[in-house]
Coordinates of C-alpha atoms in Angstrom, one line a residue:
M1 CA -0.1 0.5 0.3
A2 CA 1.7 3.0 -0.9
S3 CA 1.0 6.8 0.1
A4 CA -0.8 8.7 -1.8
N5 CA 1.4 11.7 -1.4
N6 CA 4.7 10.8 -2.1
G7 CA 4.0 7.3 -3.6
Y8 CA 6.2 4.9 -1.5
L9 CA 5.6 4.3 2.2
G10 CA 7.6 5.8 5.1
V11 CA 8.8 8.9 5.1
T12 CA 12.5 8.4 2.7
P13 CA 12.2 6.6 -1.2
P14 CA 13.4 3.5 -1.1
I15 CA 16.9 2.5 -0.9
S16 CA 16.2 0.0 -3.6
T17 CA 12.7 -1.0 -5.7
A18 CA 14.6 -4.1 -7.4
E19 CA 13.1 -8.1 -7.0
S20 CA 16.3 -10.3 -5.0
N21 CA 17.9 -12.8 -6.4
Q22 CA 17.7 -16.5 -7.3
R23 CA 20.4 -16.5 -4.2
E24 CA 18.4 -14.3 -1.9
K25 CA 15.2 -16.7 -2.9
E26 CA 16.9 -19.5 -1.8
V27 CA 17.9 -18.7 1.3
T28 CA 14.4 -17.1 2.5
T29 CA 14.0 -21.1 1.5
T30 CA 16.3 -22.3 4.0
L31 CA 15.5 -19.8 6.5
M32 CA 12.0 -21.0 6.9
E33 CA 13.5 -24.8 6.7
E34 CA 15.3 -23.6 10.0
L35 CA 12.0 -21.5 11.7
R36 CA 10.5 -24.1 11.5
R37 CA 12.9 -26.5 12.4
Q38 CA 13.0 -23.7 16.0
G39 CA 9.8 -24.4 16.7
V40 CA 8.3 -20.9 16.0
F41 CA 4.9 -21.9 14.9
E42 CA 2.4 -23.0 17.0
S43 CA 0.0 -26.0 16.0
E44 CA -3.0 -26.3 15.3
D45 CA -4.6 -27.3 18.6
E46 CA -2.5 -24.2 20.2
S47 CA -4.2 -22.2 17.8
K48 CA -8.1 -23.7 18.5
T49 CA -7.5 -23.2 22.6
R50 CA -6.8 -19.5 22.0
E51 CA -9.8 -18.9 19.9
L52 CA -11.2 -20.0 22.7
V53 CA -9.2 -18.5 25.4
L54 CA -9.9 -15.6 24.3
G55 CA -14.2 -15.8 23.6
R56 CA -14.2 -17.2 26.9
L57 CA -12.5 -13.7 28.3
A58 CA -14.3 -11.6 26.0
S59 CA -17.8 -12.8 27.5
L60 CA -16.1 -12.8 31.4
I61 CA -15.4 -9.1 30.5
N62 CA -19.5 -8.1 29.6
K63 CA -20.0 -9.8 32.0
F64 CA -17.3 -7.7 34.8
V65 CA -18.8 -4.4 33.1
R66 CA -22.8 -5.5 33.9
R67 CA -21.1 -6.4 37.7
V68 CA -19.5 -2.9 38.2
S69 CA -22.8 -0.9 36.1
L70 CA -25.5 -2.7 38.5
Q71 CA -23.0 -1.5 40.8
C72 CA -22.9 2.2 39.7
G73 CA -26.8 1.6 39.8
Y74 CA -27.8 1.5 36.8
S75 CA -30.4 -0.8 35.3
E76 CA -30.3 -3.9 34.3
A77 CA -31.3 -3.2 30.5
A78 CA -28.5 -0.2 30.9
A79 CA -26.0 -2.4 32.2
N80 CA -26.9 -5.1 29.5
T81 CA -26.4 -3.1 26.8
A82 CA -22.7 -0.7 28.1
G83 CA -21.0 -3.1 26.7
G84 CA -16.9 -4.2 27.4
K85 CA -14.7 -5.1 24.1
I86 CA -11.3 -6.2 24.0
Y87 CA -8.5 -5.5 21.8
T88 CA -5.4 -8.4 20.5
F89 CA -2.3 -6.4 19.5
G90 CA 0.9 -7.5 20.1
S91 CA 2.9 -10.7 18.6
Y92 CA -0.6 -12.4 18.4
R93 CA -1.9 -9.7 16.4
L94 CA 1.0 -8.7 14.6
G95 CA 0.1 -12.5 13.3
V96 CA 3.7 -13.8 14.6
H97 CA 3.1 -15.0 18.3
G98 CA 4.8 -18.8 18.9
P99 CA 4.1 -21.3 20.2
G100 CA 3.4 -20.2 24.6
S101 CA 3.5 -16.7 24.0
D102 CA 1.9 -14.2 25.5
I103 CA -1.6 -12.8 24.3
D104 CA -1.7 -8.7 24.5
T105 CA -5.2 -7.7 25.2
L106 CA -7.1 -4.4 25.4
V107 CA -9.9 -4.3 27.4
V108 CA -11.3 -1.5 26.7
V109 CA -14.7 0.1 29.0
P110 CA -17.3 2.5 29.0
R111 CA -16.3 6.0 31.2
H112 CA -18.5 4.6 34.6
V113 CA -15.8 1.9 35.0
T114 CA -12.8 2.7 36.7
R115 CA -9.3 1.3 37.1
E116 CA -9.8 0.4 40.7
H117 CA -12.5 -1.9 39.4
F118 CA -10.2 -3.6 36.9
F119 CA -7.9 -4.2 39.1
G120 CA -10.5 -5.5 42.3
I121 CA -13.0 -6.7 41.0
L122 CA -11.7 -8.1 37.4
E123 CA -8.7 -9.1 39.8
E124 CA -11.6 -11.6 41.9
M125 CA -13.6 -12.7 38.7
L126 CA -10.1 -13.9 37.5
R127 CA -9.2 -15.7 40.7
E128 CA -12.8 -17.3 40.1
M129 CA -13.1 -18.3 36.1
E130 CA -12.2 -21.8 35.8
G131 CA -8.5 -23.0 34.2
V132 CA -6.6 -19.9 36.2
T133 CA -3.4 -21.1 37.6
E134 CA -2.5 -17.3 37.6
V135 CA -3.4 -13.9 38.5
S136 CA -1.4 -11.0 38.9
G137 CA -1.7 -7.0 39.0
V138 CA 0.5 -4.6 38.5
P139 CA -1.7 -1.2 39.0
E140 CA 1.6 0.9 38.7
A141 CA 3.6 0.1 36.3
Y142 CA 3.8 2.9 34.0
V143 CA 1.7 1.3 31.4
P144 CA -0.3 -0.3 34.3
I145 CA -1.7 -4.8 33.5
I146 CA -3.5 -7.5 34.5
K147 CA -1.3 -11.0 34.2
T148 CA -2.9 -13.7 33.8
E149 CA -3.0 -17.7 32.8
I150 CA -6.0 -19.2 31.5
S151 CA -6.0 -22.9 30.7
G152 CA -2.3 -22.5 30.3
V153 CA -2.1 -20.0 27.7
P154 CA -0.8 -16.4 29.5
I155 CA -2.5 -13.5 29.2
D156 CA -1.8 -9.5 29.5
L157 CA -4.3 -7.3 30.1
L158 CA -4.4 -3.4 29.4
F159 CA -7.0 -1.4 30.3
A160 CA -8.4 1.5 28.5
Q161 CA -11.8 4.0 30.2
L162 CA -12.9 5.4 26.9
N163 CA -15.0 8.7 27.9
L164 CA -18.2 7.0 26.2
P165 CA -21.4 5.9 28.1
S166 CA -20.8 2.2 26.9
I167 CA -19.2 0.6 23.5
P168 CA -20.7 -0.3 20.5
D169 CA -20.0 -3.8 18.7
D170 CA -18.7 -1.9 16.0
L171 CA -16.6 0.3 17.5
D172 CA -13.5 1.6 15.8
L173 CA -9.9 2.6 18.4
Q174 CA -8.0 3.7 15.4
D175 CA -10.4 7.1 15.6
D176 CA -8.0 9.9 17.3
N177 CA -11.8 11.4 19.0
L178 CA -11.8 8.5 21.5
L179 CA -8.5 10.3 22.8
R180 CA -10.4 13.2 24.1
N181 CA -9.7 13.1 27.7
L182 CA -8.3 10.1 28.4
D183 CA -5.4 9.9 30.7
D184 CA -2.0 9.0 30.2
Q185 CA -1.9 5.5 31.8
C186 CA -5.4 4.8 29.7
V187 CA -3.2 6.6 26.0
R188 CA -0.2 4.9 26.4
S189 CA -2.8 1.6 27.3
M190 CA -4.6 2.6 23.4
N191 CA -1.5 2.6 22.0
G192 CA -1.0 -0.7 22.1
S193 CA -3.8 -1.9 20.1
R194 CA -3.5 1.4 17.8
V195 CA 0.4 1.3 16.9
V196 CA 0.0 -2.1 15.4
N197 CA -2.4 -2.1 12.9
E198 CA -0.6 1.1 11.4
I199 CA 2.0 -1.1 11.6
L200 CA 0.6 -3.4 9.7
R201 CA -0.5 -1.0 6.8
L202 CA 2.7 1.0 7.0
V203 CA 4.4 -2.4 5.2
P204 CA 4.3 -3.2 1.6
N205 CA 4.0 -6.7 2.4
V206 CA 2.4 -8.3 5.2
A207 CA 4.0 -11.9 4.6
V208 CA 7.3 -10.8 4.1
F209 CA 7.3 -8.6 6.8
R210 CA 6.1 -11.2 9.3
D211 CA 7.8 -14.0 8.1
A212 CA 10.8 -11.6 8.5
L213 CA 9.5 -10.2 12.3
R214 CA 9.7 -13.7 13.3
C215 CA 14.1 -14.6 12.5
I216 CA 14.2 -11.4 14.3
K217 CA 12.0 -12.2 17.3
L218 CA 13.5 -15.6 18.2
W219 CA 17.5 -13.9 17.0
A220 CA 16.4 -11.7 19.7
N221 CA 15.8 -13.8 22.2
R222 CA 18.1 -16.2 21.9
R223 CA 20.6 -13.6 21.9
A224 CA 18.8 -12.4 24.9
I225 CA 18.3 -8.6 23.9
Y226 CA 14.6 -8.9 24.2
S227 CA 13.2 -6.9 27.0
N228 CA 11.7 -3.2 26.9
V229 CA 11.2 -3.3 30.9
N230 CA 15.6 -4.1 31.0
G231 CA 16.9 -2.4 28.9
F232 CA 16.3 -4.5 25.5
L233 CA 13.4 -3.3 22.9
G234 CA 10.2 -5.0 23.5
G235 CA 8.1 -6.6 20.1
V236 CA 7.0 -4.3 19.1
A237 CA 10.0 -2.0 18.7
W238 CA 11.3 -5.2 17.2
A239 CA 8.3 -5.2 14.5
M240 CA 8.9 -1.5 14.2
L241 CA 12.7 -2.1 12.7
V242 CA 11.9 -4.9 10.7
A243 CA 9.3 -3.1 9.3
R244 CA 11.4 -0.2 8.1
V245 CA 13.5 -2.7 7.0
C246 CA 10.2 -3.6 5.0
Q247 CA 9.7 -0.3 3.5
L248 CA 13.0 0.7 2.1
Y249 CA 13.1 -3.1 0.3
P250 CA 9.9 -2.6 -1.0
N251 CA 10.3 -6.2 -3.2
A252 CA 12.8 -7.7 -1.3
V253 CA 11.8 -11.4 0.1
T254 CA 12.6 -12.5 4.0
G255 CA 16.3 -14.0 3.6
A256 CA 17.1 -10.8 1.7
V257 CA 15.1 -7.6 4.6
V258 CA 16.6 -10.4 7.6
S259 CA 19.9 -9.9 5.8
R260 CA 19.7 -6.1 5.3
F261 CA 17.6 -5.6 8.3
F262 CA 21.4 -6.5 10.7
I263 CA 24.0 -4.3 7.9
I264 CA 21.1 -1.2 8.8
M265 CA 21.0 -1.9 11.7
H266 CA 24.2 -2.2 12.7
R267 CA 25.6 1.2 11.2
W268 CA 22.3 2.8 12.1
S269 CA 23.7 6.6 13.6
W270 CA 21.4 6.7 16.9
P271 CA 20.3 8.7 18.2
Q272 CA 18.5 9.5 15.1
P273 CA 14.9 8.2 15.4
V274 CA 13.6 5.3 13.1
L275 CA 10.1 5.9 12.1
L276 CA 7.6 4.5 9.6
K277 CA 5.5 7.5 8.7
A278 CA 5.7 11.1 10.1
I279 CA 4.8 12.4 12.6
E280 CA 1.3 13.6 13.3
D281 CA 0.5 16.7 15.5
G282 CA -2.2 17.8 17.8
P283 CA -3.5 18.8 22.0
L284 CA -1.6 15.3 23.3
R285 CA 1.7 14.6 23.8
V286 CA 3.7 13.7 21.1
W287 CA 7.8 13.0 20.6
N288 CA 9.6 16.3 20.1
P289 CA 13.1 16.2 21.0
R290 CA 13.3 20.2 20.1
L291 CA 10.2 20.8 22.4
Y292 CA 11.1 17.9 25.4
P293 CA 14.4 17.7 26.7
Q294 CA 13.6 14.5 28.5
D295 CA 13.5 13.0 24.4
R296 CA 16.8 13.9 24.1
N297 CA 18.1 11.5 26.4
H298 CA 15.8 9.0 24.3
R299 CA 19.7 7.0 23.4
M300 CA 17.7 4.6 20.3
P301 CA 14.3 6.2 19.5
I302 CA 12.6 4.3 18.0
I303 CA 9.1 6.0 16.9
T304 CA 5.2 4.9 16.7
P305 CA 3.5 5.2 13.9
A306 CA -0.2 6.3 15.1
Y307 CA -1.2 9.2 17.6
P308 CA -0.2 10.3 19.4
S309 CA 3.3 9.5 18.7
M310 CA 5.7 8.3 21.2
C311 CA 9.8 6.6 22.1
A312 CA 8.9 2.8 22.8
T313 CA 12.5 3.1 23.7
H314 CA 12.7 5.1 26.3
N315 CA 14.3 2.2 29.1
V316 CA 17.4 2.1 26.9
M317 CA 20.5 2.2 28.5
A318 CA 24.6 2.7 27.7
S319 CA 25.1 -0.3 28.7
T320 CA 21.5 -1.9 26.6
Q321 CA 22.7 -0.2 23.8
Q322 CA 26.3 -0.7 23.8
I323 CA 24.6 -4.9 24.2
M324 CA 22.3 -4.4 21.2
T325 CA 24.9 -2.5 19.1
E326 CA 27.6 -5.6 19.2
E327 CA 24.6 -8.4 18.5
F328 CA 23.9 -6.1 15.1
R329 CA 27.1 -6.4 14.6
R330 CA 27.5 -10.3 14.7
G331 CA 25.0 -10.9 12.9
S332 CA 25.7 -9.0 10.0
E333 CA 29.3 -10.9 9.7
I334 CA 26.9 -13.9 10.4
V335 CA 24.2 -13.6 7.7
D336 CA 27.3 -12.5 4.9
S337 CA 28.3 -15.7 5.5
I338 CA 25.0 -17.3 5.1
I339 CA 24.1 -14.8 2.1
R340 CA 27.7 -16.5 1.0
G341 CA 27.7 -20.6 1.3
D342 CA 29.5 -20.3 4.4
A343 CA 27.5 -20.9 7.3
E344 CA 24.0 -22.5 8.3
W345 CA 20.8 -19.7 9.5
S346 CA 21.2 -21.8 12.7
S347 CA 24.5 -20.2 13.8
L348 CA 22.7 -16.7 13.9
F349 CA 19.9 -18.4 16.8
E350 CA 22.7 -19.7 18.6
K351 CA 22.0 -19.3 22.5
H352 CA 23.6 -16.3 24.1
D353 CA 26.8 -16.5 26.8
F354 CA 25.3 -14.7 29.5
F355 CA 26.7 -16.4 31.9
F356 CA 29.4 -17.8 31.2
R357 CA 31.0 -14.3 30.1
Y358 CA 31.4 -12.3 33.5
K359 CA 33.6 -13.4 36.4
F360 CA 31.3 -10.9 38.4
Y361 CA 27.3 -10.9 38.5
L362 CA 25.1 -9.1 41.0
Q363 CA 21.7 -11.2 41.5
V364 CA 19.0 -9.8 43.3
V365 CA 16.4 -12.4 45.0
A366 CA 12.6 -11.0 46.1
S367 CA 10.7 -13.0 47.5
S368 CA 7.7 -14.3 49.7
P369 CA 6.3 -17.2 51.7
D370 CA 3.2 -16.2 49.9
L371 CA 2.4 -16.8 45.8
D372 CA 0.0 -13.8 45.3
I373 CA 1.6 -11.7 47.3
Q374 CA 5.8 -12.9 45.3
N375 CA 3.8 -12.4 42.0
K376 CA 2.9 -9.0 42.5
W377 CA 6.0 -7.8 44.7
S378 CA 8.7 -10.4 41.6
G379 CA 6.9 -7.9 39.0
T380 CA 7.6 -4.9 41.5
V381 CA 11.5 -5.7 41.4
E382 CA 11.5 -7.0 38.4
S383 CA 10.1 -3.2 36.9
K384 CA 12.6 -1.5 38.9
M385 CA 16.0 -3.7 37.9
R386 CA 16.5 -0.9 35.3
Q387 CA 17.5 1.3 37.2
L388 CA 20.2 -0.3 39.4
V389 CA 21.7 -0.7 36.2
M390 CA 21.5 2.7 35.5
R391 CA 23.8 3.4 39.3
L392 CA 25.7 0.9 38.5
E393 CA 26.5 2.9 34.9
F394 CA 28.2 5.2 37.2
V395 CA 30.5 3.7 39.2
D396 CA 33.8 4.7 37.2
A397 CA 35.5 0.7 37.8
L398 CA 32.7 -0.4 36.1
K399 CA 33.3 -0.9 32.5
L400 CA 29.7 -2.0 31.4
A401 CA 26.8 -3.6 34.1
H402 CA 24.3 -6.3 31.6
P403 CA 20.8 -7.1 32.8
F404 CA 19.2 -10.2 31.9
I405 CA 16.5 -10.4 30.2
K406 CA 13.9 -13.0 32.9
G407 CA 14.0 -13.8 36.5
F408 CA 14.3 -17.1 37.5
D409 CA 11.1 -18.7 39.8
N410 CA 12.0 -21.6 42.8
V411 CA 10.3 -23.0 45.4
Y412 CA 12.1 -24.2 48.4
Y413 CA 10.1 -25.7 51.1
C414 CA 11.5 -24.7 54.8
L415 CA 12.1 -26.7 58.4
S416 CA 12.7 -23.6 60.5
E417 CA 12.8 -20.1 60.3
E418 CA 16.4 -20.0 59.9
E419 CA 16.4 -21.7 57.1
S420 CA 13.9 -18.9 55.2
Q421 CA 15.8 -15.8 56.4
A422 CA 19.2 -18.1 54.6
V423 CA 16.9 -18.2 51.4
S424 CA 15.7 -14.7 51.1
R425 CA 18.8 -14.1 50.6
G426 CA 20.2 -16.2 47.5
E427 CA 21.6 -18.8 50.0
I428 CA 20.0 -22.0 49.5
P429 CA 21.1 -24.8 51.7
E430 CA 21.0 -27.5 50.2
A431 CA 18.5 -29.1 52.5
A432 CA 16.3 -27.1 51.7
A433 CA 17.4 -27.4 47.8
Q434 CA 16.7 -30.9 47.5
R435 CA 13.4 -31.7 49.5
T436 CA 9.8 -31.5 48.3
K437 CA 6.8 -30.2 49.3
E438 CA 5.3 -34.1 50.2
D439 CA 8.3 -33.4 53.0
I440 CA 7.0 -30.7 54.8
S441 CA 3.5 -31.9 54.8
G442 CA 2.2 -31.4 58.8
K443 CA 5.3 -30.6 59.6
E444 CA 4.6 -27.3 62.4
G445 CA 7.4 -24.3 61.7
A446 CA 7.6 -25.3 57.9
I447 CA 7.0 -22.2 55.3
T448 CA 6.9 -22.3 51.5
M449 CA 9.4 -19.3 49.9
H450 CA 8.8 -18.3 46.6
T451 CA 11.9 -17.0 45.0
T452 CA 12.7 -15.0 41.8
S453 CA 16.0 -14.6 41.3
Y454 CA 17.5 -11.7 38.5
F455 CA 21.2 -11.4 37.6
V456 CA 23.7 -8.5 35.9
G457 CA 26.4 -9.8 35.1
L458 CA 29.5 -7.2 36.0
S459 CA 32.3 -6.1 33.1
I460 CA 35.1 -4.4 35.5
K461 CA 37.9 -2.6 33.8
P462 CA 41.3 -4.2 34.0
K463 CA 44.0 -1.7 36.4
E464 CA 45.3 0.6 34.9
A465 CA 49.0 0.3 33.3
G466 CA 51.6 0.6 37.0
A467 CA 49.1 0.3 39.5
T468 CA 49.8 -2.0 41.9
G469 CA 48.2 -2.7 45.1
P470 CA 44.5 -4.1 46.3
R471 CA 41.6 -2.7 43.8
K472 CA 37.9 -2.4 46.0
L473 CA 34.8 -2.8 43.6
D474 CA 32.7 -0.5 45.8
I475 CA 28.3 -0.1 44.8
S476 CA 26.9 0.1 47.9
Y477 CA 25.5 3.3 47.0
P478 CA 23.8 1.8 43.9
T479 CA 23.0 -1.2 45.6
S480 CA 21.7 0.7 48.7
E481 CA 19.8 3.0 46.2
F482 CA 17.8 0.3 44.7
T483 CA 17.0 -1.6 48.0
K484 CA 15.5 2.1 49.5
M485 CA 14.0 2.7 46.1
V486 CA 11.6 -0.9 45.5
K487 CA 10.9 -0.4 48.9
L488 CA 8.9 2.9 48.4
W489 CA 6.3 1.4 47.0
E490 CA 2.5 1.7 49.1
K491 CA 1.9 -1.8 48.6
Y492 CA 5.8 -2.8 50.6
D493 CA 5.2 -5.2 53.8
E494 CA 8.3 -5.4 55.5
G495 CA 6.5 -8.7 57.1
T496 CA 5.7 -11.1 53.9
M497 CA 8.4 -9.3 51.1
S498 CA 11.9 -9.9 51.2
L499 CA 14.8 -8.5 48.7
A500 CA 18.3 -9.3 48.8
V501 CA 21.3 -8.3 47.4
R502 CA 24.5 -10.1 46.9
H503 CA 27.6 -10.4 44.6
I504 CA 28.3 -14.2 44.3
K505 CA 30.9 -14.9 41.2
H506 CA 30.6 -17.4 37.7
A507 CA 31.8 -20.2 39.1
L508 CA 28.9 -19.9 41.9
L509 CA 26.0 -19.2 39.9
P510 CA 22.9 -21.0 41.0
D511 CA 22.7 -24.3 38.7
F512 CA 18.9 -23.3 37.7
V513 CA 20.1 -20.0 35.2
F514 CA 21.5 -23.2 33.1
E515 CA 19.7 -25.6 31.4
K516 CA 20.3 -28.8 32.3
G517 CA 24.4 -30.6 31.4
E518 CA 25.1 -27.4 30.1
R519 CA 27.7 -26.4 32.6
E520 CA 29.9 -29.5 33.0
A521 CA 29.3 -29.6 28.7
V522 CA 31.2 -25.8 28.9
A523 CA 33.4 -27.7 31.5
A524 CA 34.1 -30.6 29.9
R525 CA 35.3 -28.1 26.7
S526 CA 37.5 -26.1 29.2
T527 CA 39.4 -29.0 30.7
A528 CA 39.8 -30.2 27.1
G529 CA 41.3 -26.8 26.4
K530 CA 43.8 -26.5 28.8
K531 CA 45.5 -29.7 28.0
R532 CA 46.1 -28.5 24.5
N533 CA 47.5 -25.4 25.7
R534 CA 50.0 -28.1 28.1
S535 CA 50.9 -29.5 24.7
S536 CA 51.5 -26.4 22.9
K537 CA 55.0 -25.2 24.2
D538 CA 56.4 -24.6 21.2
S539 CA 53.8 -22.5 20.1
P540 CA 54.1 -19.4 19.0
A541 CA 54.2 -16.6 21.7
P542 CA 51.3 -14.6 20.6
P543 CA 49.2 -16.7 20.5
A544 CA 50.3 -18.0 23.8
K545 CA 49.5 -14.2 25.8
R546 CA 46.8 -14.7 23.6
L547 CA 45.3 -17.5 25.3
R548 CA 46.4 -17.4 28.6
T549 CA 44.2 -14.5 28.7
V550 CA 41.3 -16.0 27.7
S551 CA 42.2 -19.0 30.5
N552 CA 41.8 -16.2 32.9
A553 CA 38.0 -15.5 31.8
P554 CA 34.8 -18.3 32.3
V555 CA 35.2 -20.5 29.3
R556 CA 32.1 -19.5 26.6
P557 CA 29.9 -22.0 24.9
S558 CA 31.9 -23.2 21.9
S559 CA 30.5 -22.1 18.6
T560 CA 28.6 -24.3 16.2
S561 CA 28.5 -21.6 14.0
T562 CA 30.2 -21.8 10.5
A563 CA 30.8 -18.6 9.4
K564 CA 34.0 -18.2 8.1
P565 CA 36.7 -16.3 11.3
P566 CA 37.3 -12.6 10.6
A567 CA 40.2 -12.2 8.9
S568 CA 42.4 -10.2 11.6
T569 CA 42.6 -11.4 15.4
T570 CA 43.3 -8.1 16.7
P571 CA 40.0 -7.2 18.5
H572 CA 37.9 -4.3 18.3
P573 CA 37.9 -2.3 21.6
S574 CA 34.1 -1.9 21.4
S575 CA 33.9 -6.0 20.8
M576 CA 31.6 -7.5 23.1
T577 CA 33.4 -10.9 23.4
E578 CA 36.0 -9.0 24.7
L579 CA 34.9 -7.5 27.8
P580 CA 35.1 -10.3 29.6
H581 CA 38.9 -11.1 28.8
S582 CA 39.9 -7.8 29.2
A583 CA 37.4 -7.2 33.1
Q584 CA 39.5 -11.1 33.9
S585 CA 42.9 -10.8 33.1
S586 CA 44.2 -8.6 35.7
D587 CA 42.3 -9.4 38.0
A588 CA 40.7 -6.8 38.1
I589 CA 39.0 -6.9 41.6
D590 CA 39.7 -7.9 45.4
T591 CA 36.6 -6.6 47.5
M592 CA 33.7 -6.3 46.6
V593 CA 31.2 -3.8 49.0
I594 CA 27.7 -4.0 48.6
A595 CA 25.4 -2.6 50.1
A596 CA 24.1 -4.9 53.4
S597 CA 20.9 -7.2 52.1
A598 CA 17.4 -6.2 52.9

C-alpha cells in the first residue's frame, strides 16, 4: 500500500525497489525451513485453544462491565448494553506469535468503569474463572497490567476507560477522537492496539514482514536482548525496525530483508529516530526532542506510528545499547556468511552466553511465603531493575552493567525460620534445595518460600598501567539506593516481602540459570582446552599470550557456527566478546563492597 502523497511507504524513498536475486530466494527457503525446525510456529490445536480462551475472556469482560454497572446504579437494561470489548495486539495481532507466547489484550470499557474496578473486581473474577492458574496485577507499572494464565495460555491485560456511556460492537480504535479526555495511562494502553494496526498498514508486503519478524524475534530471544522492561527492545520496537527495513526494500524476499536488517541496524546513526511515517501533531503530547528535554535523552528512539507518537525505546540505557550494537554486528557477519554459503541459519540463533561471559554478577532476590504476593512483589522488583543498572553505570570501575532479560522463579520448602531467611538472601541450604512439598506436609513451623532471582553481569575495567596494590569495587551506593527505591512501593510489606542484593562469582552461579547439562559440557570443553594448551609449549608467543588472557575468564560455550572467522585477530575495542576477557585479565577486583541485604 503506497502513500497517496509520495508514492511509497515511509518517510524516505526506498533504497531499492529491485526484485530479490536467486541466491536471496534460496536462503529464504532455507530460513523458513530453519524456523520450522526451531518450532516458532504453533500447532492448529494451540491456535484453537487461543481462540476459545479469547472467547471466554470476552464473555468475562461483558460480565465484569455489567456487574460494575449495576453497582453504579444502572438499570438491568442499561447494564446489559454497557458493553466492554477486548482487542488483541502485540505478536498475536501481528500474526507472529509462537507456542507458549502470551496474548497482549486491551480491555476497553465505558467511562463509569474505573481502573480501581479493573484491579479489584476483575482480578477477583479472574481468580474465580475455571482454568485460571495465575492472576497478578501491577497497577503501578508505566502501563498498568494484569498478568494471567487461562487454560495454559498466558495473557497480559491492559485497561482503557473511554469517555463513552457504552462500548458499541463496531468500535474502531483508530479513531483519534476516542483519545479525548483520557489520562496518560489509558492513552498508553490504547497505543498498543493502535500502533499494531498502523504497522500492518505501513508495510508493503505483510507476509514478508511477518516471516522476517519471526526470524528477528527468535534471534533477539536467543541472544537475550528481547526485553523492554530491562532496557532492551520489546516486541513492538523489533516489529517497527523490521517494518522500516521492509519499507526500504519493498520488493525484497524474507532472506534479503533479514540480511539488510542487520546491516542497517548495525550502521544506524543513533539517536537519529526510526520512523515509519511522519509524526502527526495534535493536542496530545507527541515525541519531540526539540521541545522536550527528556526526549533528547532517548538513546535509540524508535517512534510509534499511531497518534500520539511515542518513543517505544525510552528504557534503553548506555549498557544495553552497547550490547545490542554488538549483537547487530555479530548478526550482520553471520548473515553475510549465510548469503555466501559459508554458514547455516542455525548459527544466527545460537544461545546467548550471558552466564559464561563475566566473572562477577549481581543477584537480586525477591521472595515471599505467599505466591500471590510474590507475583506482585517480583513484578515490582523487575520493573525497577533498570534503575539499578543505570546507577551501576556511574561506578568508575565498571565498564558495563549487563542485565539479564528475565527472572528465575523457584520454590523452596523450609523447616525453620533460619532456613527461610537464608533462602530469602539467596543462600540456599542444600537440604532446602532437595526438599519437596511432601517432605514438609504436617510439620510445625514449615514455611514455603517463593523466590525470583534477577542477574546483572559486571564487566570490570582492567587495572591501569603501573597500578599496584589491591582494588575495591564499591557498589554499595547504587545497591542501597535501589533497595530503598523498591521499598517505597506503597504495597510493600516488610513482614511478607524480602529483597536481597548480593554479588556472586561465576563459579558460584546457581544451577537453575543453566540448562540441563550445559554447565558440565562447558566444563568438559574447558578441560580439553587446557590440555591442548599444555601440549603446545612450542607455540609462537603471541597466540600463547592470547590463550593465557582468555583462560582467566569464565569459559564460554563453543560456537557451532560455520561462519568464516574475521581476517584480523585483533580485538575491536568495543567488541562485546572481549569485554569479559579484558575485565578478568588483570585480577581486576580484590574486594567488592555491596549494600547489606534487605
